[in-house]
Structure formats: C-alpha cells, structure tokens
Coordinates of C-alpha atoms in Angstrom, one line a residue:
Chain A
X1 CA 5.4 4.7 -14.9
X2 CA 2.4 6.4 -16.3
X3 CA -0.3 6.2 -13.5
X4 CA -3.9 6.1 -14.6
X5 CA -6.2 6.9 -11.7
X6 CA -8.8 4.4 -11.7
X7 CA -11.4 6.3 -9.0
X8 CA -13.9 7.7 -11.4
X9 CA -15.7 4.2 -11.8
X10 CA -19.3 3.7 -12.2
X11 CA -19.1 0.6 -10.0
X12 CA -18.7 3.1 -7.0
X13 CA -22.1 4.3 -6.0
X14 CA -20.9 7.8 -5.3
X15 CA -19.6 7.9 -8.9
X16 CA -22.7 6.4 -10.4
X17 CA -24.9 9.0 -8.5
X18 CA -22.6 11.9 -9.5
X19 CA -22.9 10.9 -13.2
X20 CA -26.7 10.8 -12.9
X21 CA -27.0 14.0 -11.3
X22 CA -24.3 15.7 -13.2
X23 CA -22.5 16.7 -9.9
X24 CA -19.7 18.6 -11.4
X25 CA -18.0 19.3 -7.8
X26 CA -18.0 15.6 -6.9
X27 CA -16.1 14.5 -10.1
X28 CA -13.9 17.5 -9.9
X29 CA -12.9 16.9 -6.4
X30 CA -12.2 13.2 -7.2
X31 CA -10.2 14.0 -10.3
X32 CA -8.0 16.6 -8.6
X33 CA -7.4 14.2 -5.4
X34 CA -6.1 11.7 -7.8
X35 CA -4.0 14.2 -9.7
X36 CA -2.5 15.5 -6.2
X37 CA -1.6 12.0 -5.5
X38 CA 0.3 11.3 -8.6
X39 CA -2.0 10.2 -11.1
X40 CA -0.8 11.4 -14.8
X41 CA -4.3 10.3 -16.6
X42 CA -7.7 10.3 -15.3
X43 CA -10.0 7.5 -16.1
X44 CA -13.3 8.0 -16.7
X45 CA -15.4 4.8 -16.4
X46 CA -18.9 5.9 -17.2
X47 CA -20.2 2.1 -17.8
X48 CA -21.9 1.2 -21.1
X49 CA -24.4 4.0 -20.7
X50 CA -26.4 2.5 -23.8
X51 CA -28.6 5.5 -24.4
X52 CA -26.9 8.7 -22.9
X53 CA -23.3 7.5 -23.5
X54 CA -22.0 10.4 -25.6
X55 CA -23.7 13.0 -23.6
X56 CA -22.3 11.5 -20.1
X57 CA -18.8 11.1 -21.6
X58 CA -18.7 14.6 -23.0
X59 CA -20.0 16.0 -19.9
X60 CA -17.4 14.0 -17.8
X61 CA -14.6 15.0 -20.0
X62 CA -15.5 18.7 -19.9
X63 CA -16.0 18.6 -16.1
X64 CA -12.7 17.2 -15.4
X65 CA -10.9 19.5 -17.9
X66 CA -12.6 22.6 -16.3
X67 CA -10.8 21.7 -13.1
X68 CA -7.3 20.4 -14.4
X69 CA -5.3 20.3 -17.6
X70 CA -4.9 16.4 -17.5
X71 CA -4.9 13.6 -19.9
X72 CA -8.1 11.6 -20.0
X73 CA -8.7 7.8 -20.4
X74 CA -12.4 7.1 -21.9
X75 CA -13.3 4.1 -20.2
X76 CA -16.5 2.4 -21.8
X77 CA -17.7 -0.3 -24.2
X78 CA -20.0 2.3 -25.8
X79 CA -17.9 3.4 -29.1
X80 CA -20.2 6.4 -29.8
X81 CA -19.6 7.9 -26.0
X82 CA -15.7 7.2 -26.7
X83 CA -16.0 9.4 -30.0
X84 CA -18.1 12.0 -28.2
X85 CA -15.3 12.0 -25.5
X86 CA -12.6 12.3 -28.5
X87 CA -14.4 15.1 -29.7
X88 CA -13.9 17.4 -26.8
X89 CA -10.6 16.3 -25.0
X90 CA -7.9 19.1 -25.0
X91 CA -4.8 16.5 -24.8
X92 CA -4.0 13.2 -26.5
X93 CA -6.6 11.0 -24.9
X94 CA -6.7 7.3 -24.1
X95 CA -9.3 4.9 -25.5
X96 CA -9.9 2.1 -22.9
X97 CA -10.3 -0.4 -24.4
X98 CA -10.4 -2.6 -27.4
X99 CA -9.4 -6.4 -27.5
X100 CA -8.4 -8.7 -30.1
X101 CA -12.0 -9.3 -31.3
X102 CA -12.8 -7.9 -35.0
X103 CA -15.9 -6.1 -33.9
X104 CA -14.0 -4.1 -31.0
X105 CA -10.8 -3.6 -33.4
X106 CA -13.2 -2.1 -36.2
X107 CA -15.2 -0.1 -33.9
X108 CA -12.3 1.4 -31.8
X109 CA -8.9 1.5 -33.9
X110 CA -10.1 3.8 -36.6
X111 CA -11.1 6.2 -33.9
X112 CA -7.6 5.9 -32.6
X113 CA -6.4 6.7 -35.9
X114 CA -8.8 9.6 -36.7
X115 CA -8.3 11.3 -33.4
X116 CA -4.6 10.5 -32.8
X117 CA -5.4 8.8 -29.5
X118 CA -3.7 6.1 -27.5
X119 CA -5.6 2.9 -27.2
X120 CA -5.4 0.2 -24.8
X121 CA -5.8 -3.1 -26.3
X122 CA -6.6 -6.3 -24.2
X123 CA -5.2 -9.6 -25.6
X124 CA -8.1 -11.4 -25.5
X125 CA -10.4 -12.4 -28.5
X126 CA -13.4 -14.1 -27.1
X127 CA -14.0 -17.6 -25.9
X128 CA -11.3 -19.0 -23.5
X129 CA -9.1 -16.8 -21.8
X130 CA -5.1 -16.9 -23.0
X131 CA -3.4 -19.2 -20.7
X132 CA 0.3 -18.6 -22.0
X133 CA 2.4 -15.7 -22.6
X134 CA 2.9 -17.0 -26.3
X135 CA -1.0 -16.9 -26.9
X136 CA -1.0 -13.4 -25.5
X137 CA 1.9 -12.5 -28.0
X138 CA 0.1 -14.1 -30.8
X139 CA -3.1 -12.2 -30.2
X140 CA -1.1 -9.0 -30.3
X141 CA 1.1 -9.7 -33.4
X142 CA -1.5 -11.4 -35.3
X143 CA -4.6 -9.5 -34.6
X144 CA -4.0 -6.2 -32.7
X145 CA -0.9 -4.8 -34.2
X146 CA -1.7 -5.3 -38.0
X147 CA -4.7 -3.5 -37.5
X148 CA -3.0 -0.7 -35.9
X149 CA -0.3 -0.7 -38.5
X150 CA -3.0 -0.6 -41.4
X151 CA -4.5 2.3 -39.8
X152 CA -1.1 4.1 -39.4
X153 CA -1.2 4.2 -35.7
X154 CA 2.2 4.5 -34.4
X155 CA 3.0 1.4 -32.1
X156 CA 3.9 3.6 -29.2
X157 CA 0.3 4.5 -29.1
X158 CA -0.7 1.0 -28.5
X159 CA -0.9 -0.1 -25.0
X160 CA -1.0 -3.8 -24.9
X161 CA -2.9 -5.2 -21.8
X162 CA -1.9 -8.8 -21.0
X163 CA -5.0 -9.3 -18.9
X164 CA -4.2 -9.6 -15.4
X165 CA -6.4 -12.4 -13.6
X166 CA -7.2 -13.1 -9.7
X167 CA -4.3 -14.9 -8.1
X168 CA -7.1 -16.4 -6.0
X169 CA -8.5 -18.3 -9.0
X170 CA -5.8 -18.6 -11.7
X171 CA -2.6 -18.4 -9.6
X172 CA -0.5 -19.7 -12.4
X173 CA -1.4 -16.8 -14.7
X174 CA 0.2 -14.2 -12.5
X175 CA 3.7 -14.9 -13.5
X176 CA 2.9 -15.6 -16.9
X177 CA 1.3 -12.1 -17.2
X178 CA 4.7 -10.6 -16.0
X179 CA 6.6 -12.7 -18.6
X180 CA 3.9 -11.7 -21.3
X181 CA 4.9 -7.9 -20.4
X182 CA 8.4 -8.8 -21.0
X183 CA 7.8 -10.4 -24.3
X184 CA 5.6 -7.3 -25.5
X185 CA 8.4 -5.1 -24.9
X186 CA 10.6 -7.2 -27.2
X187 CA 8.3 -7.3 -30.1
X188 CA 9.7 -4.6 -31.9
X189 CA 11.7 -1.5 -32.1
X190 CA 10.3 0.9 -31.1
X191 CA 8.2 -1.7 -28.9
X192 CA 4.4 -1.2 -28.0
X193 CA 3.6 0.3 -24.8
X194 CA 2.2 -1.8 -21.9
X195 CA -0.5 -1.4 -19.6
X196 CA -2.6 -3.4 -17.1
X197 CA -5.6 -3.2 -14.5
X198 CA -3.5 -3.8 -11.5
X199 CA -6.0 -4.5 -8.8
X200 CA -7.5 -7.5 -10.9
X201 CA -4.8 -9.7 -9.3
X202 CA -6.3 -9.3 -5.7
X203 CA -9.8 -9.6 -6.8
X204 CA -11.7 -11.8 -4.6
X205 CA -9.0 -11.9 -1.9
X206 CA -9.6 -10.6 1.8
X207 CA -9.7 -6.7 1.6
X208 CA -6.9 -6.2 3.8
X209 CA -4.5 -8.4 2.0
X210 CA -5.2 -6.5 -1.5
X211 CA -3.0 -3.7 -1.2
X212 CA 0.1 -5.9 -0.3
X213 CA -0.6 -8.1 -3.3
X214 CA -1.2 -5.2 -5.7
X215 CA 2.2 -3.7 -4.7
X216 CA 4.5 -6.6 -4.9
X217 CA 2.7 -7.5 -8.1
X218 CA 3.2 -4.0 -9.6
X219 CA 7.0 -4.0 -8.6
X220 CA 7.4 -7.3 -10.5
X221 CA 5.7 -6.0 -13.5
X222 CA 7.6 -2.8 -13.6
X223 CA 10.7 -5.0 -13.6
X224 CA 9.5 -6.8 -16.6
X225 CA 8.9 -3.4 -18.3
X226 CA 5.3 -2.3 -17.8
X227 CA 4.9 1.2 -19.0
X228 CA 1.6 2.2 -17.3
X229 CA -1.1 0.8 -15.0
X230 CA -4.6 1.5 -14.0
X231 CA -4.3 2.0 -10.2
X232 CA -5.8 3.7 -7.3
X233 CA -3.5 6.5 -6.8
X234 CA -5.0 7.3 -3.4
X235 CA -3.2 4.1 -2.2
X236 CA -0.2 5.8 -0.5
X237 CA 1.7 2.7 0.0
X238 CA 1.5 1.9 -3.7
X239 CA 2.6 5.4 -4.7
X240 CA 5.5 5.0 -2.2
X241 CA 6.6 2.0 -4.0
X242 CA 6.6 3.7 -7.3
X243 CA 8.6 6.6 -6.0
X244 CA 11.1 4.3 -4.8
X245 CA 11.5 2.6 -8.1
X246 CA 11.4 5.5 -10.1
X247 CA 14.1 7.3 -7.9
X248 CA 16.1 4.0 -7.4
X249 CA 16.5 5.4 -3.9
X250 CA 16.0 3.0 -0.9
X251 CA 16.5 3.8 2.8
X252 CA 14.6 1.3 4.8
X253 CA 15.1 -2.6 4.7
X254 CA 11.5 -2.6 3.1
X255 CA 12.3 0.0 0.6
X256 CA 15.5 -2.1 -0.2
X257 CA 13.5 -5.1 -0.6
X258 CA 11.1 -3.6 -3.2
X259 CA 14.1 -2.3 -5.1
X260 CA 16.0 -5.6 -5.0
X261 CA 12.8 -7.3 -6.4
X262 CA 12.3 -4.7 -9.1
X263 CA 16.0 -4.9 -10.1
X264 CA 16.0 -8.8 -10.2
X265 CA 13.0 -8.6 -12.4
X266 CA 14.5 -6.0 -14.5
X267 CA 17.7 -8.1 -14.9
X268 CA 15.5 -11.0 -15.8
X269 CA 17.2 -13.0 -13.1
X270 CA 15.6 -15.1 -10.3
X271 CA 14.6 -13.1 -7.2
X272 CA 16.7 -14.6 -4.2
X273 CA 15.0 -13.8 -0.9
X274 CA 17.9 -15.6 1.0
X275 CA 19.3 -12.5 2.5
X276 CA 15.9 -11.0 3.6
X277 CA 15.6 -11.0 7.4
X278 CA 12.6 -13.3 8.0
X279 CA 12.1 -12.4 11.5
X280 CA 10.7 -9.0 10.5
X281 CA 7.0 -9.3 9.5
X282 CA 6.7 -6.7 6.8
X283 CA 9.7 -8.3 4.8
X284 CA 8.5 -11.8 5.4
X285 CA 5.3 -11.0 4.2
X286 CA 6.6 -9.3 1.1
X287 CA 8.7 -12.5 0.3
X288 CA 5.5 -14.8 0.9
X289 CA 3.7 -12.7 -1.4
X290 CA 6.5 -13.0 -4.2
X291 CA 6.3 -16.7 -3.8
X292 CA 2.7 -16.7 -4.2
X293 CA 2.8 -14.7 -7.4
X294 CA 5.7 -16.7 -8.7
X295 CA 3.2 -19.7 -8.1
X296 CA 6.0 -21.3 -5.8
X297 CA 3.7 -21.4 -2.7
X298 CA -0.1 -22.3 -3.3
X299 CA -2.4 -19.2 -2.4
X300 CA -5.0 -19.6 0.3
X301 CA -6.4 -16.3 2.1
X302 CA -4.2 -17.3 4.9
X303 CA -0.9 -17.6 3.3
X304 CA 0.7 -14.8 5.2
X305 CA 0.1 -16.7 8.5
X306 CA 2.1 -19.8 7.4
Chain B
X1 CA 22.0 -48.6 -24.7
X2 CA 21.3 -48.1 -20.9
X3 CA 18.4 -45.7 -20.2
X4 CA 18.5 -43.6 -17.4
X5 CA 15.3 -43.6 -15.5
X6 CA 14.5 -39.8 -14.2
X7 CA 14.0 -39.9 -10.6
X8 CA 12.2 -37.0 -8.8
X9 CA 13.3 -36.3 -5.3
X10 CA 10.4 -34.6 -3.3
X11 CA 11.0 -32.7 -0.2
X12 CA 7.7 -32.9 1.3
X13 CA 5.7 -35.8 2.7
X14 CA 1.9 -36.5 3.1
X15 CA 1.1 -36.5 7.0
X16 CA 0.5 -39.8 8.5
X17 CA -3.0 -39.9 10.1
X18 CA -4.1 -42.7 12.4
X19 CA -7.8 -43.7 13.0
X20 CA -8.9 -46.1 15.7
X21 CA -6.9 -47.5 18.5
X22 CA -7.6 -47.9 22.0
X23 CA -9.0 -51.5 21.8
X24 CA -10.3 -50.8 18.2
X25 CA -8.4 -51.8 15.2
X26 CA -6.1 -49.0 14.0
X27 CA -5.1 -48.0 10.6
X28 CA -2.6 -45.4 9.3
X29 CA -3.6 -43.3 6.4
X30 CA -1.2 -41.4 4.2
X31 CA 2.5 -40.9 4.5
X32 CA 3.5 -41.0 0.9
X33 CA 6.7 -39.3 -0.6
X34 CA 5.7 -39.8 -3.9
X35 CA 2.9 -39.6 -6.4
X36 CA 0.4 -42.3 -6.0
X37 CA 2.0 -45.9 -6.7
X38 CA 5.0 -44.4 -8.1
X39 CA 7.8 -46.1 -6.2
X40 CA 10.7 -45.2 -8.3
X41 CA 10.5 -41.5 -6.7
X42 CA 9.6 -42.4 -3.0
X43 CA 7.7 -44.5 -0.5
X44 CA 3.9 -45.2 -0.3
X45 CA 4.2 -46.9 3.1
X46 CA 0.5 -47.5 3.5
X47 CA -2.3 -48.9 1.2
X48 CA -4.9 -46.8 0.3
X49 CA -7.8 -47.8 2.6
X50 CA -11.3 -48.8 1.7
X51 CA -14.0 -47.4 3.6
X52 CA -17.9 -48.5 3.2
X53 CA -20.9 -46.4 3.9
X54 CA -23.6 -47.4 6.3
X55 CA -26.3 -45.1 6.9
X56 CA -28.6 -44.9 10.1
X57 CA -31.5 -45.3 8.2
X58 CA -32.4 -47.5 5.2
X59 CA -31.7 -45.2 2.1
X60 CA -34.8 -44.1 0.4
X61 CA -33.3 -43.5 -3.1
X62 CA -30.8 -46.3 -3.6
X63 CA -30.5 -48.2 -6.5
X64 CA -32.0 -51.7 -6.8
X65 CA -28.7 -53.2 -7.3
X66 CA -27.5 -52.0 -3.9
X67 CA -30.4 -52.8 -2.2
X68 CA -30.4 -56.3 -3.6
X69 CA -26.6 -56.6 -2.5
X70 CA -27.1 -55.5 1.0
X71 CA -30.6 -57.1 1.6
X72 CA -32.0 -56.5 5.2
X73 CA -28.8 -55.3 6.6
X74 CA -29.5 -52.0 5.1
X75 CA -32.5 -51.7 7.9
X76 CA -29.9 -51.9 11.0
X77 CA -26.6 -49.9 10.7
X78 CA -24.9 -52.6 13.1
X79 CA -25.8 -55.5 11.0
X80 CA -24.8 -53.4 7.9
X81 CA -21.5 -52.6 9.4
X82 CA -20.8 -56.1 10.3
X83 CA -21.5 -57.2 6.8
X84 CA -19.3 -54.6 5.3
X85 CA -16.6 -55.8 7.5
X86 CA -17.0 -59.2 6.1
X87 CA -16.8 -57.9 2.7
X88 CA -13.6 -56.5 3.4
X89 CA -13.9 -52.8 4.5
X90 CA -10.7 -51.2 6.4
X91 CA -13.0 -48.6 7.7
X92 CA -16.7 -48.1 8.3
X93 CA -18.3 -44.6 7.4
X94 CA -21.4 -44.3 9.4
X95 CA -23.7 -41.3 7.9
X96 CA -26.3 -39.9 10.4
X97 CA -28.6 -39.3 7.5
X98 CA -31.8 -39.4 9.8
X99 CA -30.7 -36.1 11.4
X100 CA -31.4 -34.1 8.3
X101 CA -34.3 -31.9 8.7
X102 CA -36.1 -33.3 5.8
X103 CA -35.4 -37.0 6.5
X104 CA -36.2 -37.5 10.1
X105 CA -34.6 -34.5 11.9
X106 CA -33.3 -36.9 14.6
X107 CA -31.1 -35.3 17.3
X108 CA -27.9 -35.9 19.4
X109 CA -29.9 -38.5 21.7
X110 CA -30.5 -40.8 18.6
X111 CA -27.1 -40.1 17.1
X112 CA -25.4 -41.3 20.3
X113 CA -27.4 -44.5 20.4
X114 CA -26.7 -45.3 16.8
X115 CA -22.9 -44.6 17.2
X116 CA -22.7 -46.5 20.2
X117 CA -24.3 -49.6 18.5
X118 CA -22.0 -49.4 15.5
X119 CA -19.0 -49.1 17.5
X120 CA -20.1 -52.2 19.6
X121 CA -20.8 -54.1 16.5
X122 CA -17.4 -53.7 14.7
X123 CA -14.0 -53.3 15.8
X124 CA -12.9 -51.3 12.6
X125 CA -12.0 -47.6 12.5
X126 CA -15.1 -45.7 12.1
X127 CA -15.6 -42.4 10.3
X128 CA -19.2 -40.4 11.3
X129 CA -20.6 -38.1 8.9
X130 CA -23.4 -35.6 9.5
X131 CA -26.4 -35.0 7.4
X132 CA -24.7 -32.1 5.6
X133 CA -26.7 -29.3 7.0
X134 CA -24.2 -27.3 9.3
X135 CA -26.1 -26.8 12.5
X136 CA -27.5 -30.4 12.4
X137 CA -24.0 -31.7 11.7
X138 CA -22.8 -29.8 14.8
X139 CA -25.5 -31.4 16.9
X140 CA -24.9 -35.0 16.1
X141 CA -21.2 -34.8 15.4
X142 CA -20.7 -33.4 19.0
X143 CA -22.8 -36.3 20.2
X144 CA -20.8 -38.9 18.3
X145 CA -17.5 -37.3 19.4
X146 CA -18.2 -37.7 23.2
X147 CA -19.5 -41.4 22.8
X148 CA -16.3 -42.1 20.9
X149 CA -13.9 -40.5 22.9
X150 CA -10.3 -41.8 22.7
X151 CA -11.3 -44.2 19.8
X152 CA -9.7 -41.7 17.3
X153 CA -13.0 -41.7 15.0
X154 CA -12.9 -39.1 12.0
X155 CA -15.7 -36.7 12.2
X156 CA -17.3 -35.0 9.1
X157 CA -18.0 -32.9 7.3
X158 CA -15.8 -30.1 8.7
X159 CA -16.8 -27.1 6.4
X160 CA -16.1 -23.2 6.4
X161 CA -19.5 -22.9 8.2
X162 CA -18.9 -25.2 11.2
X163 CA -15.3 -26.1 11.1
X164 CA -14.7 -24.4 14.8
X165 CA -17.2 -26.7 16.5
X166 CA -16.1 -29.8 14.8
X167 CA -12.3 -29.0 15.0
X168 CA -12.9 -28.3 18.8
X169 CA -14.8 -31.5 19.2
X170 CA -11.9 -33.5 17.6
X171 CA -9.3 -31.6 20.2
X172 CA -11.4 -32.3 23.1
X173 CA -12.2 -36.0 22.2
X174 CA -9.0 -37.1 20.3
X175 CA -10.6 -37.4 16.8
X176 CA -9.8 -36.5 13.2
X177 CA -11.5 -33.8 11.2
X178 CA -12.6 -34.3 7.8
X179 CA -12.2 -30.8 5.9
X180 CA -14.3 -30.7 3.0
X181 CA -14.1 -28.0 0.4
X182 CA -15.8 -27.6 -3.3
X183 CA -13.3 -28.7 -5.6
X184 CA -10.8 -25.8 -5.2
X185 CA -7.2 -26.2 -4.2
X186 CA -7.1 -22.7 -2.6
X187 CA -10.1 -23.1 -0.4
X188 CA -9.0 -26.6 0.4
X189 CA -5.6 -25.1 1.8
X190 CA -7.5 -22.2 3.6
X191 CA -9.7 -24.4 5.5
X192 CA -6.7 -26.5 6.6
X193 CA -5.1 -23.2 7.8
X194 CA -8.2 -22.3 9.6
X195 CA -8.7 -25.9 11.4
X196 CA -5.0 -25.6 12.4
X197 CA -5.4 -22.2 13.8
X198 CA -7.9 -23.6 16.3
X199 CA -5.3 -26.1 17.6
X200 CA -6.0 -29.2 16.0
X201 CA -2.8 -31.0 14.9
X202 CA -2.3 -31.3 11.1
X203 CA -2.0 -35.1 11.6
X204 CA -5.6 -35.1 12.9
X205 CA -7.0 -33.9 9.4
X206 CA -8.2 -35.6 6.4
X207 CA -9.1 -33.4 3.2
X208 CA -12.2 -34.2 1.2
X209 CA -11.6 -32.3 -2.0
X210 CA -15.2 -33.1 -3.2
X211 CA -15.8 -36.0 -5.7
X212 CA -17.3 -35.5 -9.0
X213 CA -18.3 -38.8 -10.3
X214 CA -17.3 -40.2 -13.7
X215 CA -19.0 -38.0 -16.3
X216 CA -20.0 -35.5 -13.6
X217 CA -16.8 -33.5 -12.8
X218 CA -14.4 -36.3 -12.2
X219 CA -11.5 -34.5 -14.2
X220 CA -11.9 -31.3 -11.9
X221 CA -11.6 -33.4 -8.8
X222 CA -8.6 -35.5 -10.4
X223 CA -6.9 -32.1 -11.2
X224 CA -7.4 -30.4 -7.9
X225 CA -6.2 -33.6 -6.1
X226 CA -3.3 -33.9 -8.3
X227 CA -2.2 -30.2 -7.8
X228 CA -2.9 -30.6 -4.1
X229 CA -0.6 -33.8 -3.7
X230 CA 2.1 -32.0 -5.8
X231 CA 1.9 -28.9 -3.3
X232 CA 2.1 -31.4 -0.6
X233 CA 5.3 -33.1 -2.0
X234 CA 6.8 -29.8 -2.6
X235 CA 6.6 -29.0 1.0
X236 CA 3.3 -27.3 1.7
X237 CA 2.5 -28.1 5.0
X238 CA -1.2 -26.9 4.8
X239 CA -1.9 -29.3 1.7
X240 CA -0.2 -32.3 3.3
X241 CA -3.3 -34.0 4.8
X242 CA -4.4 -37.2 3.4
X243 CA -7.3 -37.2 1.0
X244 CA -10.8 -39.1 1.4
X245 CA -13.2 -39.5 -1.7
X246 CA -16.9 -40.4 -1.4
X247 CA -16.7 -42.6 -4.6
X248 CA -19.9 -44.6 -3.8
X249 CA -22.4 -41.9 -3.2
X250 CA -21.3 -39.7 -6.4
X251 CA -21.2 -42.7 -8.7
X252 CA -24.3 -44.5 -8.0
X253 CA -26.5 -41.1 -8.0
X254 CA -25.5 -40.6 -11.7
X255 CA -27.9 -41.2 -14.7
X256 CA -25.5 -43.9 -16.2
X257 CA -25.6 -45.9 -12.9
X258 CA -29.2 -45.5 -12.5
X259 CA -31.1 -45.3 -15.7
X260 CA -32.8 -48.9 -16.5
X261 CA -35.0 -47.7 -19.4
X262 CA -34.8 -45.2 -22.3
X263 CA -31.0 -45.6 -22.7
X264 CA -29.4 -47.2 -25.8
X265 CA -28.9 -50.9 -25.8
X266 CA -25.3 -50.4 -26.4
X267 CA -25.1 -49.1 -22.8
X268 CA -25.2 -52.7 -21.8
X269 CA -26.4 -54.8 -18.8
X270 CA -27.6 -52.3 -16.1
X271 CA -25.7 -53.7 -13.1
X272 CA -22.5 -54.2 -14.7
X273 CA -22.7 -50.6 -16.1
X274 CA -23.5 -49.2 -12.6
X275 CA -20.4 -51.3 -11.1
X276 CA -18.2 -49.9 -13.7
X277 CA -19.2 -46.5 -12.8
X278 CA -18.2 -46.8 -9.2
X279 CA -15.3 -48.8 -9.9
X280 CA -13.9 -46.4 -12.6
X281 CA -14.4 -43.4 -10.5
X282 CA -12.6 -45.4 -7.6
X283 CA -9.6 -46.4 -9.5
X284 CA -9.3 -42.8 -11.3
X285 CA -9.3 -41.1 -7.8
X286 CA -6.8 -43.6 -6.1
X287 CA -4.4 -42.4 -9.1
X288 CA -4.8 -38.9 -8.4
X289 CA -3.9 -39.4 -4.6
X290 CA -7.0 -40.9 -2.8
X291 CA -5.9 -42.3 0.4
X292 CA -9.5 -43.4 1.6
X293 CA -12.2 -44.4 -1.1
X294 CA -15.7 -44.7 0.3
X295 CA -17.5 -47.3 -1.6
X296 CA -21.1 -48.6 -1.6
X297 CA -21.3 -51.9 -3.5
X298 CA -19.8 -55.0 -1.9
X299 CA -18.7 -55.9 -5.5
X300 CA -16.7 -52.7 -5.9
X301 CA -15.0 -53.3 -2.6
X302 CA -13.6 -56.7 -4.0
X303 CA -12.7 -54.9 -7.2
X304 CA -10.9 -51.9 -5.8
X305 CA -9.2 -54.2 -3.0
X306 CA -7.8 -56.1 -6.0
X307 CA -6.7 -52.9 -7.9
X308 CA -5.1 -51.6 -4.9
X309 CA -2.9 -55.0 -4.4
X310 CA -2.0 -54.8 -8.1
X311 CA -0.9 -51.1 -8.1
X312 CA 0.9 -51.7 -4.8
X313 CA 2.6 -54.7 -6.3

C-alpha cells in the first residue's frame, strides 16, 4: 500500500508555527521522520492560506525536496497554492483533493491534466453525505471519471476516496465504505486507484482506542482493495500491520489474526472469528473491533470492556 | 394460496425491571422478546406502564388546560398524586422542581419531607426526578433515596455528569436508576456500561433516550429507540434496558399545544389540539418501544390506556 504521511498538517500547532516562521528544519525533520518510518508520499496540508497560499506551498515543497527525494501531496483547498506547488515539484505529485462538485472539478482536474499529477477525488457532491456504496459509485462514474476522461487524465491517476466517516457517529457507514472501495476497484479495467483518510474512522473516540480502530479498519480496507491511505506513519503498530499484510508473513497469533482478517476481506468471504482464542485480550479486542466496524455490535466508547 | 408469515426469532430479551414492592404495589417493566406489540415474533409479557407527573411546587408555566384539569391538586403533591392514581396512573413521577436554583433552591431536608408525604399518600410505585441540575440532583436524589429505602423507587436523571452518585445511591438503597442521554444510541449504551461498571445491576436501570415531542424531533427519538430496541433483541446486553419517555412535558411545552391566538383557524379547538399533541407523541413512542410513558393530562391517561389495551389485544 502506498503510505501518504499525514503529519505535516496545519491543525498541529507546531506545524502551523513552522509554516508561519518558515522553519525549514522543523519541516524537514518531520518529513524525514515520516519517510524513515515508511511513508512513500509526504502530504503538505497548509490549510486554505487565502492570501499567501502559493508562497507557502512553494516554500514547503522546496523545503521538503531539499531534504528528501520524495513524492509530495499538495493538500489545500486553495487551487492557486496547488498550482504553485505543482510548478516546483520534482516528482509526479498528488493533488489532495477535489470532490464531485462542479466548482472543485473545474478548478483542479485541469491542473492534474496540465501537470500530469495524480488527484484524490472525494465522492461527495455537496449537500448530504452519500449513505450507500452505490451513491459513491454513482458520484465517481457520473461526475468524477467523465471529467477526468475528457481531459485525458489516465484512470490510474485518479484516487477515489469513499469518504470515511466516524464510527462513533455513523457506524453503519464503516462497512459501506469498505464495500465502496471494493466496487471502485471493479469499475473498469484498468480500475481507478483508491485512497482514504484513515483516522477519520476513529474521530471522536477516546484517544487510547483510536489506534486499534485505525489498524483493524485499514486491514479490512486493504482486503477490499485499497491502494493507498493518508495515515500517521509514526504509528508503529499500524505500520507493523502493513508489513504483515505486505509480506503475508505472520508469526504471533495477533499477526495471524490480522492476516486472516485481511484474507477474508480479500476473498470477499465473511470473517469467521470462531477459531480465535477469546481469552487473549489483544485478540479479543481485535475481534470486538471488527464486529463494531461491521456494525454487528453497537459502538459505545466502552465496547472493549464488554 | 396459503401465505407463510415470516417470523423473526430474536436472540435477545429486554430486561425485566421491578419497581415498588415492600408494602407498596409493584410493577414489572420490560421483558419483551419482540418489537412493540408484534406478538407473532415473540412475547410482550408486561403492558407498557402509564406514569403521571406530579411536581413538588405548583408549575408556573403550565397550560391553562392542565391547570383546569387538575385544579387545586396542583398545590399539594400528595393530593395531586392521589388524584393521578384515581385517574389510572400505574406509577407516580414526583419531580423535585423546587430544588432548581432558580425555582426555589430547596435542599435535601425539603426533598425528604416531600418524598415522605407522597410515599404515604399513594401505594403506587414512585419515580423521583431531580431539577435537572447535576449537583442539585445529587443532593435531593440522595435524600429521596434514603427516605424510600427498600421501596424500589426509580431515581433520575442519572446523566454522564452525576451517574456515579446516583448509581451508588441506587445500589445502597435498592433503587433503579434512570439513565438519560441526549437522543444518541452510542451515548445511551456507553452510559449503561459506565453505570454497570460501578456495580448497579442491569435490571436496575431504565433508559431515557430523551423525548422529542411531535414536530420537535419525535422522528429522531423514534429512530434512536427503534435502533436501541433492535440491538437489544439481537442480544446487546448494554441496550437491553426498558425505556421511559417524558411525553407530557415535551408535548405540552410546544407551540402547537400552547398557542391560543395568532394561529390559523384550521388548527382547530385549542384543548383538543393540545391533547392530540400529547396523545400522538405518546402512542408514537409506545410503538417505538417505550415501556413507560410519563403523561400530564388526565384525559391523555385514559386515551393512552385505551390505546395500550387495544394494541395488546
């Protein structure tokens, strides 16, 4: 899986300060740290930056590139800032992101075509959020992909994002998101790529529970065919799960469980937890988390305690 | 051609919660193994109960129709409770509204006296509700708890801010806690988990999912109750508590139940419209799984009682 490192994000106070002060060392250290931990792409979320967006993005891209030869993901709603970043990237970059609204598609898709960039496209068209996998497919096939095709953007450069919602508020959507990824990968030959903002799944959940939800959800998404995800590469346990799945090698019972879960989802067969030793807490917690994501047990902050 | 009726076999069961006893009449709430009134799939062993609200002070802002219906009884909670029993209440809900900091700020001593008086006046099971300010709730509910020791009252509201002390009082004095959450299935389940963690038995908990009156969010309450009940029937122990809905309060405060002027003539007779508001809210929530409906108007008591009898038949 292509790992897009999310740590350079304007919501973090330190990042915000570093962007304001043009603190090269901070940005480079954070980029290198992520690359060392396994990130293939460095996401640069600079916020909307209405006035200085192009300058900030250009500076951020050049700063990271000075330290590392890495793919950059340009993450802002400011199209001018994205274009400024595209002008200075050394490798094929990611535009993060458009959605299915005409305004965003018209602003960003031509940039993807002009600069031969990859582009993340959220299956969202304003108004209500899509509530079914079919609604997400429809947005992709009727609004996003036709625009890309018209501009001659190769379908492999389109990264469809099924829009991950918090399991805490929209529990039924978790499994629907996974199914949407599966359908995206069956849309055409070659199929579009898929991506998601993983940690949205655990947004609003107690801090100590978020990594487990993220890990289990990612395993299931990968089974369904997810190509890439925007994640925290500094989360060692998450990266361990990725390694297990990539290598298809599992030694401990926990590793085997993650691999079984992945394989069940990859085969499109129901995950059967019947063989799992539920006396072992770490295995039990994984199974309980699968049941929550599959919407078979109602989520509550204390679900692991039951 | 014979039609095969599809029958759903549920694995779960709503908890049976007993209120009253020890010299007081007792009532069992809950116990369903099916969706409301759907006897094809399972059993509904106990009728939903009608609880009637009695306040410890004369309500300042009640509709003239409620005031006319109850008359001077509103001035004395013991008299009011007796009258409610005559009208057919299964349970009395005594609200200690005078403890609210802005409505009298009375304390534990006054609460004890009022609770003693009402317990002496009626032999029905009793629910005690605080003024809905967490620290005042603690004060008066703990006082009420000791007065009613062993009589299996229900104490509320038990919310995320005060659940520890309310649950502890319930454990100490043998009462039932009313766990109230703001129209959210996940929070409802979580509060039940937290209360059980303290050591209160699951069959000593009622859930109040928070009632949205007709036109004011009833569809949200309906849907949350429906999902909680489906989860319970699937076998989720932490959503298997019977549900209580504050139908009267939430119906009579709405514009449609209150407005006498400036509304279209097609809205019809004011009193009939107001009663319809409470009645429709009540029947709707019975159909989404309410095990106890708390009512305010004597005529609604009769109406809901009749509706329950017909639905149970």
